[in-house]
Amino acid sequence: MLELDNLHIALKGFQLSADFSIRENRSTAILGPSGGGKSTLLMALAGFTPHSGQIRWRGHNISGLPPSNRPISMLFQENNLFPQLSIAQNVGLGLRPDLRLSAQDKSGVEEALARVGLEGRGADLPKQLSGGERQRVALARTVLRQKPIWLLDEPFAALGPALRRDMLDLVEDIRKVQSATLLLVTHAPEDARHIAKSCIFIDKNKALPPVETERFFSQPAPGFKDYLG
Amino acid sequence: MGGRPEPVTRPSKIFGWAALFAVALLVIVPVLALLSKAGTGGGGALFWPAIRFTLLQASLSALISVALAVPLAKALARRRFTGRRLMISLLGAPFILPSIVAVFGLLAIWGRGGVFSDLLAMADLGPLDIYGLKGVLLAHVFFNLPLATRLLLQGWQAVPAEHFRLATQLDLGRPARFRLFDLPILRSTVPTALLLVFMLAMSSFAVALALGGGPKASTIELAIYQALRFEFDLAGAARLAIVQLLIGLTAAALAFRLGRGAVFGGSLHIGYHEESRQIWPRLLDGVVIVAAALFIGLPLLAILLNGLNGLLTGLPPGLFGALKTSLIVALTSTLLALGLVLLLIHLINSVQGGGRIELFVMLLMATSPFVIGTGLFILLNPFVSPFALALPITALVNAALALPLMLRILRPAMQRAERDYGQLADTLGLSGWSRFRWLTWPQIRPELGFATGLAAALSMGDLGVITLFAPPDTQTLPLLMYRLMGSYRMDAAAGVALILLASSFALFYLFDKGGRHA
């Protein structure tokens, strides 16, 4: 269980509060108007935005931990790769931050790349890849890090519908194997329906507790109705 | 570049060519005059020593400024603290600070009668002496450490915030961070910074005039000044001016090849926020930042305090006349430069091979005012007394020298305006003047204010070409201040320094604010 206990974020001219729990080993979507605080919530969970209240994972308070010690991998919307490192090195950073990869590490990197459909591309540089392929590389790194919580901040927003669905399927497949807990920020209701078991709506400075996806769409909250228009 | 030349009506192109022709005339004719004179006799005992000293001090200035800028930029990039914005503004101050005023402030801190000498005296140690190479280097580091720091900071600014977060999340160690961030940032910024400081140090006449001198510490420009003003050795001056031009052109060509980082302006928002929990790196960064703030801030404070004191003891005669003259020269040269640069950018955008015109204008950076001034002096001398034309020539030369700076600031802004709204304007049939009035002007206003502010402040504080020409009864504020210093009337000079500083900053502030608010 991931518990947000009286979580409150106050930035310049912006407020957000959340007070609920998220179930483990499933995908949860976060929806809401742009500028509402979807990304900010993920940033707070990952340890990049200060907040009051507690974040607990399996009963342990993780609020005070530095980002690298949290049980969390985060995928950003863009810039997930260092342009001057090869694909294999970018993935390898997930295993060894100093990039001193053993033969075993290297085969692990190669496996992870194969898992996301990029076998043999390890020596390429990020600029030689398409936008979708770059996000696959970042996903491969997430696979290797084996953290129990994945935070995805609209990483596929720039892709077309078919490609986006493929990527979501890939994410969901791998997530199941690792029994990870996934939080996906998206502005596309169809993405939420596609992989999320439950959905969180962020409205007027408040993140509402997760609702089963079917009920979320069949009995929408008043704010969500307005959002869909 | 959009690649698509914007529609231009013929008359405005003609004005553009006329502007280019005028600038070329202003630069090339004096150079030709120099070439014609250089061969004919004349001595010039300072020739080789001056070249040697110029290269030495400019190289050392560049190396020291950039070497110190690296830890400072790094500390400012990764720490968030109260007063950080103030510190960044402080880094912008020396650039528009009139050099003679800066020298005055530096003397008050580091000079023989300055604060540190007084402290040393208490420990029975001799006073500091900052004349010669030491002083020139001190002044150049004072001017250029902030500039180099801002340049380097822009390298950090170009790194996406996600990369820093990623590094934190993956817990990358210091070697990996160095390899991923510091190394590429430094590689892309340090060479440009070195060359820029080198060029500025080569042609900072006022510093050499106030702190250098003699066979051991004369720059080429100082040697030109002495040859013209005291020995009337036109050939010697011409030869020196040609050497100065060649060195400057080489440096400028190198800088141009390195590509053009936006050197000026920008708010310097950096996504780097490293909450390092280790005490030593934080302490070290703190020491670096405080030391830099003192190094830059103390001379400014000294100028303020001494200036107030000086003004209370009485206003020097001629102050208001000099202030008026300076304002007129500064505003004239600014307006002239603004008109020229807008016409030139228009031309660059609308003709094939506009890049070559741009290169030509950028090369003006290499032409020290002394080169142009010397050439004009030689040209005018047979016909009129150059001394009678001191002020118009100063305004003209200042305008020409502001062009590269303004071009560098305005060109990207105009390109951005075209990129964002050019097609909209095309579909609406906006062209010529109405396109400029309704599309370009509102879009580039902030940059326009910033660029004209810089040009006005620099012209206001300029103590360069005016020294070649000015007769005793003509004076601008910087010249008045220099003359007062020369006759050891330090209180009066301090008062003038404060007025000069205040009017330079006020000009910059007014133009810059005017650009940002309707």
XYZ file of C-alpha atoms in Angstrom:
747
model
C 0.000 0.000 0.000
C 1.199 3.520 -0.869
C -0.319 5.915 1.636
C -0.536 9.655 1.178
C -1.268 10.892 4.661
C -2.401 14.511 4.764
C -0.028 15.317 1.962
C 0.055 19.027 1.245
C 2.122 20.811 -1.388
C 2.371 24.597 -1.362
C 4.311 26.300 -4.145
C 4.225 29.878 -5.361
C 0.561 30.484 -6.211
C -0.247 26.787 -6.202
C -1.665 24.331 -3.686
C -2.419 20.649 -3.764
C -3.525 18.233 -1.096
C -4.025 14.477 -1.130
C -5.117 12.108 1.609
C -5.716 8.514 0.506
C -4.074 5.150 -0.176
C -3.141 3.516 -3.452
C -3.245 -0.252 -3.832
C -0.124 -2.191 -4.610
C 0.615 -4.233 -7.705
C -1.746 -2.500 -10.057
C -1.886 0.463 -12.396
C -3.550 3.680 -11.321
C -4.121 6.614 -13.666
C -4.024 10.250 -12.599
C -6.274 12.526 -14.641
C -7.174 16.177 -14.476
C -6.920 19.550 -16.191
C -3.495 20.797 -17.191
C -1.861 22.922 -14.548
C -3.933 21.121 -11.932
C -0.969 19.441 -10.291
C -0.747 15.939 -11.799
C 2.979 16.183 -12.398
C 3.536 18.032 -9.135
C 2.025 15.125 -7.228
C 4.461 12.714 -8.887
C 7.361 15.082 -8.202
C 6.451 15.128 -4.518
C 6.277 11.322 -4.410
C 9.662 11.082 -6.127
C 11.198 13.522 -3.658
C 11.722 16.558 -5.879
C 9.048 18.829 -4.408
C 8.813 19.693 -0.719
C 5.542 18.940 1.066
C 4.003 18.499 4.494
C 2.301 15.315 5.668
C 3.638 11.784 5.132
C 4.201 9.384 2.296
C 4.267 5.769 3.507
C 5.189 2.681 1.544
C 4.256 -0.627 3.162
C 4.018 1.202 6.456
C 7.418 2.914 6.280
C 7.561 6.678 6.092
C 9.597 7.531 2.986
C 8.987 11.316 3.008
C 12.407 12.175 4.382
C 14.388 9.949 2.036
C 16.459 11.436 -0.794
C 15.093 10.601 -4.259
C 17.673 7.878 -4.886
C 16.748 5.985 -1.712
C 13.026 5.897 -2.394
C 11.487 2.717 -3.772
C 10.628 4.681 -6.891
C 11.548 4.968 -10.573
C 10.226 7.970 -12.429
C 9.854 8.420 -16.179
C 9.641 11.997 -17.360
C 7.753 13.347 -20.337
C 11.042 13.928 -22.146
C 14.782 14.176 -21.582
C 15.003 10.787 -19.907
C 18.316 10.038 -21.625
C 21.691 11.732 -21.436
C 22.488 12.713 -25.038
C 26.211 12.034 -24.818
C 25.872 8.486 -23.445
C 25.097 5.476 -25.615
C 21.798 3.648 -25.280
C 23.478 0.821 -23.351
C 25.182 3.305 -21.017
C 21.925 5.141 -20.421
C 20.306 1.875 -19.399
C 23.390 0.778 -17.469
C 23.124 3.848 -15.225
C 20.180 2.080 -13.638
C 22.488 -0.685 -12.418
C 25.748 1.106 -11.756
C 25.676 4.895 -11.342
C 29.442 4.943 -11.958
C 28.984 2.971 -15.195
C 31.542 0.314 -14.211
C 29.516 -2.466 -15.749
C 30.595 -6.097 -15.300
C 30.048 -8.633 -18.072
C 26.999 -9.780 -16.172
C 25.660 -6.217 -15.959
C 26.167 -5.803 -19.675
C 24.169 -8.879 -20.500
C 21.482 -7.594 -18.132
C 21.385 -4.333 -20.093
C 21.172 -6.239 -23.364
C 18.291 -8.331 -21.977
C 16.415 -5.261 -20.813
C 16.851 -3.660 -24.224
C 15.552 -6.832 -25.860
C 12.593 -6.749 -23.490
C 11.558 -3.354 -24.897
C 12.261 -4.360 -28.491
C 15.585 -2.590 -28.965
C 17.995 -5.508 -29.192
C 21.273 -4.636 -30.827
C 20.783 -0.876 -30.536
C 22.966 -0.553 -27.417
C 25.806 1.250 -29.184
C 23.551 3.913 -30.723
C 23.258 7.424 -29.350
C 19.862 8.797 -28.233
C 19.697 11.187 -31.182
C 19.685 8.212 -33.561
C 16.422 6.989 -32.047
C 12.846 8.120 -32.560
C 10.885 9.702 -29.708
C 9.041 6.448 -28.988
C 12.268 4.439 -29.026
C 13.892 6.822 -26.590
C 11.074 6.293 -24.108
C 11.542 2.524 -24.544
C 15.163 2.952 -23.497
C 14.041 4.789 -20.375
C 11.589 1.972 -19.750
C 14.422 -0.555 -20.067
C 16.287 1.299 -17.361
C 13.200 1.211 -15.136
C 13.022 -2.544 -15.695
C 16.612 -2.974 -14.550
C 16.259 -0.816 -11.463
C 13.531 -3.111 -10.133
C 11.964 -0.505 -7.915
C 8.466 -1.437 -6.695
C 6.854 1.901 -7.613
C 6.832 3.372 -11.131
C 5.827 6.945 -11.752
C 5.101 7.772 -15.395
C 4.577 11.446 -16.219
C 2.858 11.381 -19.622
C 5.872 9.680 -21.181
C 3.996 8.724 -24.346
C 1.975 11.907 -24.830
C 3.872 12.820 -28.002
C 3.165 9.480 -29.710
C 0.275 8.583 -32.031
C -2.702 6.579 -30.690
C -1.628 3.150 -31.992
C 1.966 3.508 -30.845
C 0.815 4.830 -27.491
C -1.402 1.780 -26.981
C 1.509 -0.527 -27.853
C 3.749 1.249 -25.360
C 1.109 1.041 -22.640
C 0.712 -2.697 -23.308
C 4.463 -3.151 -23.064
C 4.578 -1.219 -19.793
C 1.709 -3.212 -18.362
C 3.265 -6.571 -19.391
C 6.564 -5.768 -17.699
C 4.872 -4.277 -14.687
C 2.962 -7.499 -14.117
C 6.143 -9.560 -14.226
C 7.741 -7.327 -11.594
C 4.519 -6.877 -9.590
C 5.224 -3.163 -9.596
C 2.817 -0.428 -8.557
C 2.295 1.991 -11.424
C 1.068 5.581 -11.308
C 0.427 7.012 -14.753
C -0.267 10.687 -15.367
C -2.259 11.141 -18.544
C -4.726 13.507 -20.132
C -6.208 10.813 -22.354
C -9.186 8.964 -20.803
C -8.630 6.082 -23.248
C -5.134 5.514 -21.785
C -6.652 5.234 -18.331
C -9.255 2.750 -19.535
C -6.606 0.780 -21.353
C -4.351 -0.134 -18.441
C -5.554 1.419 -15.191
C -7.527 -0.547 -12.616
C -8.336 2.659 -10.775
C -8.209 6.380 -11.417
C -7.388 9.479 -9.415
C -8.892 12.792 -10.443
C -7.193 16.045 -9.510
C -9.574 18.964 -9.241
C -9.363 22.380 -7.601
C -6.181 21.856 -5.596
C -7.303 18.451 -4.365
C -6.442 14.950 -5.501
C -9.536 12.755 -5.043
C -9.110 9.189 -3.741
C -8.739 6.471 -6.381
C -11.939 5.015 -7.828
C -12.272 1.737 -9.767
C -11.855 2.679 -13.430
C -15.254 1.422 -14.547
C -17.101 3.349 -11.866
C -14.806 6.368 -12.453
C -16.145 6.658 -15.987
C -19.737 5.437 -15.451
C -20.382 7.667 -12.431
C -17.975 10.549 -13.040
C -17.231 13.063 -10.292
C -18.754 16.499 -11.050
C -15.358 18.034 -11.802
C -14.417 15.196 -14.132
C -17.665 15.678 -16.092
C -16.700 19.305 -16.696
C -13.193 18.233 -17.628
C -14.493 15.846 -20.300
C -16.902 18.539 -21.484
C 17.075 31.247 -39.695
C 13.687 30.647 -41.210
C 15.253 30.157 -44.617
C 12.405 32.084 -46.192
C 13.346 35.700 -46.821
C 10.630 37.933 -45.501
C 8.919 40.112 -48.044
C 10.668 43.423 -48.200
C 9.737 46.508 -50.054
C 12.470 47.971 -52.172
C 13.003 51.318 -50.424
C 13.753 49.743 -47.035
C 16.377 47.553 -48.670
C 17.991 50.644 -50.127
C 18.197 52.159 -46.661
C 19.735 48.900 -45.462
C 22.444 49.030 -48.111
C 23.035 52.671 -47.276
C 23.487 51.791 -43.623
C 25.923 49.018 -44.500
C 27.823 51.351 -46.796
C 28.058 54.007 -44.104
C 29.370 51.532 -41.541
C 31.846 50.087 -44.001
C 33.022 53.564 -44.884
C 33.467 54.426 -41.227
C 35.610 51.344 -40.658
C 37.436 50.741 -43.898
C 38.443 54.270 -44.855
C 40.276 54.910 -41.580
C 42.049 51.561 -41.966
C 43.130 52.513 -45.465
C 44.355 55.817 -44.101
C 46.367 53.892 -41.536
C 47.911 51.672 -44.194
C 48.939 54.658 -46.260
C 50.687 56.255 -43.301
C 52.250 53.192 -41.729
C 55.225 53.057 -44.040
C 56.484 56.561 -43.705
C 59.250 56.793 -41.146
C 58.649 57.418 -37.499
C 60.065 55.712 -34.458
C 57.969 54.095 -31.788
C 60.199 52.635 -29.088
C 57.095 51.147 -27.513
C 56.216 49.014 -30.554
C 57.402 45.576 -29.439
C 57.015 46.059 -25.692
C 53.438 47.203 -26.236
C 52.564 44.185 -28.371
C 54.183 41.843 -25.883
C 52.424 43.422 -22.923
C 49.039 43.461 -24.663
C 49.196 39.766 -25.522
C 50.473 38.888 -22.063
C 47.881 40.830 -20.088
C 44.967 39.835 -22.335
C 45.893 36.132 -22.144
C 46.378 36.241 -18.395
C 43.155 38.215 -17.929
C 41.263 35.580 -19.903
C 42.838 32.635 -18.083
C 42.389 34.051 -14.596
C 38.847 35.317 -15.172
C 37.626 32.033 -16.621
C 39.505 29.880 -14.109
C 37.809 31.750 -11.268
C 34.460 31.763 -13.069
C 34.308 27.947 -13.135
C 33.913 27.376 -9.365
C 31.713 30.471 -9.037
C 29.361 29.441 -11.831
C 29.189 25.930 -10.454
C 28.384 27.158 -6.964
C 25.694 29.519 -8.262
C 24.233 26.810 -10.461
C 23.757 24.250 -7.744
C 22.871 26.317 -4.689
C 19.661 28.116 -3.875
C 19.977 30.833 -1.264
C 18.391 34.130 -0.321
C 19.972 36.859 -2.363
C 20.863 34.600 -5.271
C 18.956 36.835 -7.675
C 20.685 39.890 -6.263
C 24.010 38.151 -6.769
C 23.145 37.415 -10.409
C 22.216 41.080 -10.930
C 25.476 42.091 -9.291
C 27.245 39.981 -11.902
C 25.681 42.182 -14.573
C 26.862 45.434 -13.000
C 30.548 45.569 -14.000
C 29.639 45.271 -17.678
C 27.886 48.636 -17.711
C 30.115 50.196 -15.095
C 32.262 52.910 -16.728
C 35.802 51.548 -16.620
C 37.345 54.674 -15.163
C 34.817 54.515 -12.323
C 35.638 50.856 -11.733
C 39.333 51.687 -11.578
C 38.531 54.324 -9.002
C 36.613 51.812 -6.895
C 39.372 49.227 -7.207
C 41.966 51.767 -6.091
C 39.865 52.562 -3.045
C 40.002 48.907 -2.016
C 43.304 47.603 -3.364
C 45.327 50.764 -3.955
C 48.212 52.272 -2.026
C 45.803 54.264 0.125
C 43.052 51.665 0.000
C 41.384 49.506 2.606
C 43.728 46.533 2.318
C 46.857 48.669 2.443
C 45.550 50.229 5.644
C 44.959 46.793 7.112
C 48.439 45.663 6.090
C 49.936 48.781 7.638
C 48.519 47.722 10.991
C 50.579 44.559 10.676
C 53.602 46.646 9.676
C 53.494 45.411 6.115
C 54.077 47.611 3.115
C 51.155 49.040 1.156
C 49.865 47.269 -1.943
C 50.852 48.616 -5.306
C 48.435 47.917 -8.122
C 49.997 49.882 -10.924
C 51.385 47.919 -13.846
C 50.518 44.352 -14.802
C 48.993 43.478 -11.419
C 46.572 46.389 -11.556
C 45.579 45.815 -15.157
C 44.887 42.151 -14.385
C 42.940 43.032 -11.250
C 40.721 45.424 -13.182
C 40.200 43.007 -16.047
C 39.273 40.180 -13.703
C 36.879 42.544 -11.946
C 35.178 43.276 -15.277
C 35.319 39.866 -16.831
C 34.919 37.362 -14.008
C 31.216 38.293 -13.809
C 30.825 38.162 -17.578
C 32.537 34.774 -17.842
C 30.446 33.490 -14.947
C 27.232 34.493 -16.686
C 28.402 32.801 -19.875
C 29.211 29.593 -18.025
C 25.931 29.716 -16.122
C 24.120 29.734 -19.429
C 25.749 26.393 -20.140
C 24.169 24.956 -17.005
C 20.894 26.603 -17.922
C 20.815 24.729 -21.216
C 20.701 21.372 -19.427
C 17.119 20.101 -19.061
C 15.893 19.962 -15.460
C 14.994 16.291 -15.989
C 18.650 15.406 -16.390
C 19.494 16.778 -12.975
C 16.526 14.975 -11.433
C 17.533 11.792 -13.195
C 21.045 12.092 -11.804
C 19.597 12.531 -8.316
C 17.205 9.615 -8.681
C 19.929 7.314 -9.997
C 22.285 8.570 -7.292
C 25.049 9.351 -9.750
C 28.374 9.946 -8.044
C 30.700 12.864 -8.517
C 32.704 11.355 -11.405
C 29.550 10.542 -13.344
C 28.111 13.989 -12.684
C 31.351 15.572 -13.803
C 31.295 13.559 -16.980
C 27.619 14.128 -17.741
C 27.261 17.779 -16.755
C 30.414 19.727 -15.973
C 32.595 18.443 -18.780
C 30.231 19.062 -21.719
C 29.101 22.402 -20.249
C 32.664 23.616 -19.827
C 33.686 22.325 -23.218
C 30.924 24.321 -24.869
C 31.387 27.550 -22.905
C 35.029 27.927 -21.838
C 36.624 28.556 -25.266
C 34.073 31.262 -26.099
C 34.530 32.844 -22.680
C 38.319 32.853 -23.025
C 38.204 34.542 -26.425
C 35.630 37.095 -25.370
C 37.621 38.120 -22.290
C 40.785 38.219 -24.383
C 39.168 40.604 -26.850
C 37.699 42.837 -24.163
C 41.000 42.943 -22.268
C 42.848 43.852 -25.452
C 40.780 46.933 -26.012
C 40.061 48.298 -22.559
C 41.910 51.539 -22.985
C 40.734 53.301 -19.832
C 42.158 50.584 -17.586
C 45.541 50.707 -19.299
C 45.485 54.490 -19.181
C 44.774 54.608 -15.455
C 46.763 51.632 -14.194
C 49.343 50.867 -16.879
C 52.008 52.976 -18.524
C 55.721 53.073 -19.103
C 57.689 50.678 -21.286
C 56.817 47.729 -19.053
C 53.061 48.118 -18.885
C 51.753 49.889 -21.982
C 49.134 48.252 -24.140
C 49.064 48.830 -27.876
C 46.199 51.283 -27.443
C 48.091 53.192 -24.811
C 51.106 53.350 -27.110
C 48.880 54.691 -29.890
C 47.543 57.334 -27.555
C 51.024 58.414 -26.568
C 52.249 58.422 -30.148
C 49.367 60.625 -31.262
C 48.868 62.868 -28.288
C 52.430 63.508 -27.163
C 54.827 62.612 -29.952
C 52.550 63.289 -32.908
C 54.063 60.190 -34.521
C 51.360 59.351 -37.056
C 53.283 56.511 -38.695
C 54.063 54.831 -35.401
C 50.427 55.124 -34.328
C 49.278 53.716 -37.655
C 51.568 50.698 -37.385
C 50.396 49.974 -33.863
C 46.766 50.353 -34.895
C 47.263 47.810 -37.684
C 48.772 45.280 -35.284
C 45.874 45.837 -32.883
C 43.428 45.308 -35.727
C 45.119 42.081 -36.848
C 45.143 40.558 -33.364
C 41.537 41.585 -32.833
C 40.402 40.182 -36.167
C 42.103 36.863 -35.462
C 40.404 36.564 -32.089
C 37.036 37.621 -33.493
C 37.253 35.176 -36.385
C 38.047 32.375 -33.947
C 35.137 33.401 -31.743
C 32.817 33.486 -34.720
C 33.845 29.960 -35.707
C 33.180 28.708 -32.215
C 29.560 29.645 -32.704
C 27.568 32.222 -30.925
C 26.280 31.615 -27.468
C 23.843 34.285 -26.427
C 26.222 36.170 -24.216
C 23.973 38.793 -22.747
C 20.608 38.954 -21.109
C 18.537 36.031 -20.011
C 17.130 35.364 -16.605
C 19.403 32.408 -15.867
C 16.846 29.997 -14.509
C 18.589 26.763 -13.793
C 16.945 23.449 -13.081
C 19.972 22.325 -11.129
C 19.152 22.046 -7.499
C 21.480 19.765 -5.671
C 20.589 19.453 -2.025
C 23.946 18.075 -1.112
C 23.883 16.976 2.486
C 27.652 16.968 2.772
C 28.929 19.907 4.717
C 32.275 20.511 2.991
C 31.102 21.083 -0.575
C 28.376 23.385 0.712
C 30.821 25.324 2.835
C 33.252 25.615 -0.039
C 30.539 26.895 -2.397
C 29.511 29.374 0.267
C 33.054 30.687 0.582
C 33.361 31.044 -3.191
C 30.074 32.952 -3.462
C 30.802 35.279 -0.543
C 34.316 35.991 -1.804
C 32.992 36.841 -5.269
C 30.252 39.048 -3.828
C 32.853 40.965 -1.826
C 35.268 41.184 -4.739
C 32.596 42.743 -6.934
C 30.582 44.525 -4.269
C 33.284 46.240 -2.202
C 34.588 48.509 -4.989
C 30.991 49.467 -5.814
C 30.372 50.266 -2.166
C 33.582 52.307 -2.050
C 32.458 54.302 -5.097
C 29.145 55.007 -3.409
C 30.583 56.078 -0.047
C 33.518 58.078 -1.409
C 31.227 59.638 -3.971
C 28.702 60.822 -1.386
C 31.540 62.175 0.657
C 33.014 63.913 -2.384
C 29.701 65.459 -3.384
C 29.196 66.813 0.134
C 32.540 68.597 0.022
C 31.456 70.449 -3.097
C 30.679 70.028 -6.762
C 33.640 70.327 -9.116
C 33.348 73.106 -11.693
C 32.191 71.945 -15.083
C 30.245 68.999 -13.674
C 26.899 69.922 -15.184
C 28.352 70.868 -18.536
C 30.152 67.543 -18.696
C 27.019 65.666 -17.653
C 25.025 67.355 -20.380
C 27.687 66.677 -23.011
C 27.905 63.047 -21.967
C 24.148 62.558 -22.107
C 23.930 64.135 -25.546
C 26.792 62.009 -26.882
C 25.338 58.844 -25.332
C 21.810 59.391 -26.606
C 22.965 60.432 -30.068
C 25.175 57.396 -30.476
C 22.457 55.104 -29.118
C 19.806 56.385 -31.514
C 22.267 56.217 -34.384
C 23.236 52.657 -33.483
C 19.605 51.620 -33.100
C 18.657 52.938 -36.518
C 21.682 51.359 -38.147
C 21.253 47.989 -36.506
C 17.559 47.719 -37.411
C 18.287 48.542 -41.036
C 21.197 46.107 -41.066
C 19.197 43.244 -39.574
C 16.467 43.930 -42.100
C 19.029 43.713 -44.864
C 20.644 40.569 -43.436
C 17.244 38.892 -43.334
C 16.222 39.876 -46.810
C 19.191 39.284 -49.101
C 21.076 36.216 -50.219
C 24.307 35.841 -48.282
C 23.068 37.912 -45.358
C 25.356 35.803 -43.185
C 28.381 37.523 -44.667
C 26.979 40.924 -43.765
C 26.422 39.640 -40.258
C 30.005 38.418 -40.066
C 31.227 41.822 -41.185
C 29.246 43.579 -38.464
C 30.412 41.097 -35.847
C 34.017 41.739 -36.868
C 33.541 45.344 -35.780
C 33.998 43.874 -32.321
C 37.625 43.397 -33.230
C 38.087 46.960 -34.342
C 39.109 48.870 -31.294
C 37.811 52.427 -31.203
C 41.437 53.383 -31.265
C 41.979 51.869 -34.658
C 39.060 53.800 -36.123
C 39.924 56.873 -34.119
C 43.538 56.872 -35.232
C 42.506 56.468 -38.858
C 39.991 59.286 -38.608
C 42.587 61.459 -36.958
C 45.014 60.880 -39.821
C 42.272 61.459 -42.395
C 40.899 64.641 -40.912
C 44.161 66.196 -39.831
C 45.082 67.769 -43.210
C 41.657 69.400 -43.554
C 40.222 70.318 -40.174
C 41.500 70.214 -36.672
C 40.397 66.785 -35.385
C 40.065 68.404 -31.987
C 37.122 70.491 -33.165
C 35.157 67.371 -34.062
C 35.803 65.472 -30.826
C 32.183 64.998 -29.818
C 30.597 64.004 -33.157
C 33.431 61.552 -33.777
C 33.027 60.063 -30.311
C 29.290 59.590 -30.856
C 29.872 58.038 -34.275
C 32.577 55.648 -33.124
C 30.562 54.618 -30.070
C 27.584 53.906 -32.314
C 29.671 51.750 -34.657
C 31.090 49.810 -31.750
C 27.679 49.177 -30.223
C 26.506 47.496 -33.443
C 27.904 43.974 -32.863
C 26.535 43.862 -29.339
C 23.101 45.049 -30.437
C 23.072 42.735 -33.423
C 23.832 39.814 -31.182
C 20.931 40.626 -28.892
C 18.348 41.699 -31.480
C 18.887 39.234 -34.297
C 17.676 36.147 -32.372
C 14.672 38.128 -31.114
C 13.711 39.137 -34.639
C 14.174 35.589 -35.868
C 11.934 34.370 -33.075
C 9.269 36.923 -33.987
C 9.394 35.831 -37.640
C 9.307 32.150 -36.712
C 6.341 32.516 -34.382
C 4.255 35.061 -36.252
C 5.799 35.393 -39.715
C 3.317 33.104 -41.446
C 0.391 34.762 -39.720
C 1.674 38.135 -40.931
C 2.118 36.722 -44.442
C -1.446 35.505 -44.609
C -2.621 38.923 -43.432
C -0.468 40.605 -46.049
C 1.568 42.609 -43.533
C 4.723 43.940 -45.087
C 7.154 46.811 -44.878
C 6.489 49.356 -42.216
C 3.206 47.883 -40.970
C 4.871 44.502 -40.540
C 7.583 46.146 -38.455
C 5.066 48.203 -36.487
C 2.604 45.419 -35.654
C 4.672 42.252 -35.728
C 8.360 42.909 -35.100
C 8.318 45.904 -32.777
C 5.987 44.495 -30.081
C 7.802 41.160 -30.183
C 11.328 42.493 -29.811
C 10.618 45.329 -27.386
C 12.271 43.712 -24.366
C 15.462 42.948 -26.291
C 15.349 46.385 -27.888
C 15.186 48.033 -24.484
C 17.983 45.850 -23.164
C 20.247 46.443 -26.166
C 19.733 50.207 -26.306
C 20.207 50.363 -22.538
C 23.572 48.646 -22.842
C 24.614 50.865 -25.751
C 23.632 54.040 -23.908
C 25.388 53.029 -20.691
C 28.549 51.993 -22.520
C 28.659 55.221 -24.505
C 27.982 57.252 -21.363
C 30.982 55.730 -19.599
C 33.305 55.532 -22.573
C 36.757 56.915 -22.075
C 38.365 55.871 -25.314
C 38.408 57.716 -28.544
C 37.479 60.991 -26.801
C 40.924 61.076 -25.199
C 42.525 61.202 -28.641
C 40.544 64.171 -29.796
C 39.277 66.224 -26.932
C 40.685 69.721 -26.531
C 41.046 70.945 -22.938
C 37.761 72.838 -22.973
C 35.675 69.865 -24.115
C 34.804 67.292 -21.574
C 32.537 64.381 -20.970
C 31.978 63.009 -17.487
C 34.591 60.224 -17.815
C 37.112 62.693 -19.174
C 36.401 65.190 -16.391
C 36.881 62.415 -13.869
C 40.147 61.291 -15.438
C 41.463 64.853 -15.484
C 40.530 65.350 -11.823
C 42.326 62.103 -10.934
C 45.319 63.255 -12.939
C 45.538 66.400 -10.840
C 45.082 64.396 -7.625
C 41.770 65.982 -6.733
C 40.442 62.686 -5.459
C 37.422 63.994 -3.556
C 36.120 65.793 -6.588
C 36.873 62.756 -8.781
C 34.944 60.564 -6.335
C 31.908 62.820 -6.641
C 32.063 62.714 -10.431
C 32.527 58.923 -10.288
C 29.272 58.546 -8.379
C 27.366 60.826 -10.761
C 28.795 58.964 -13.732
C 27.915 55.586 -12.264
C 24.425 56.750 -11.390
C 23.763 58.170 -14.854
C 25.104 55.071 -16.650
C 22.968 52.758 -14.536
C 19.974 55.093 -14.849
C 20.237 55.130 -18.649
C 20.431 51.356 -18.754
C 17.564 51.005 -16.305
C 15.289 53.425 -18.152
C 15.777 51.832 -21.561
C 15.549 48.308 -20.178
C 12.382 49.058 -18.186
C 10.911 50.956 -21.108
C 11.327 47.849 -23.218
C 9.564 45.593 -20.775
C 6.589 47.768 -19.914
C 4.252 49.393 -22.346
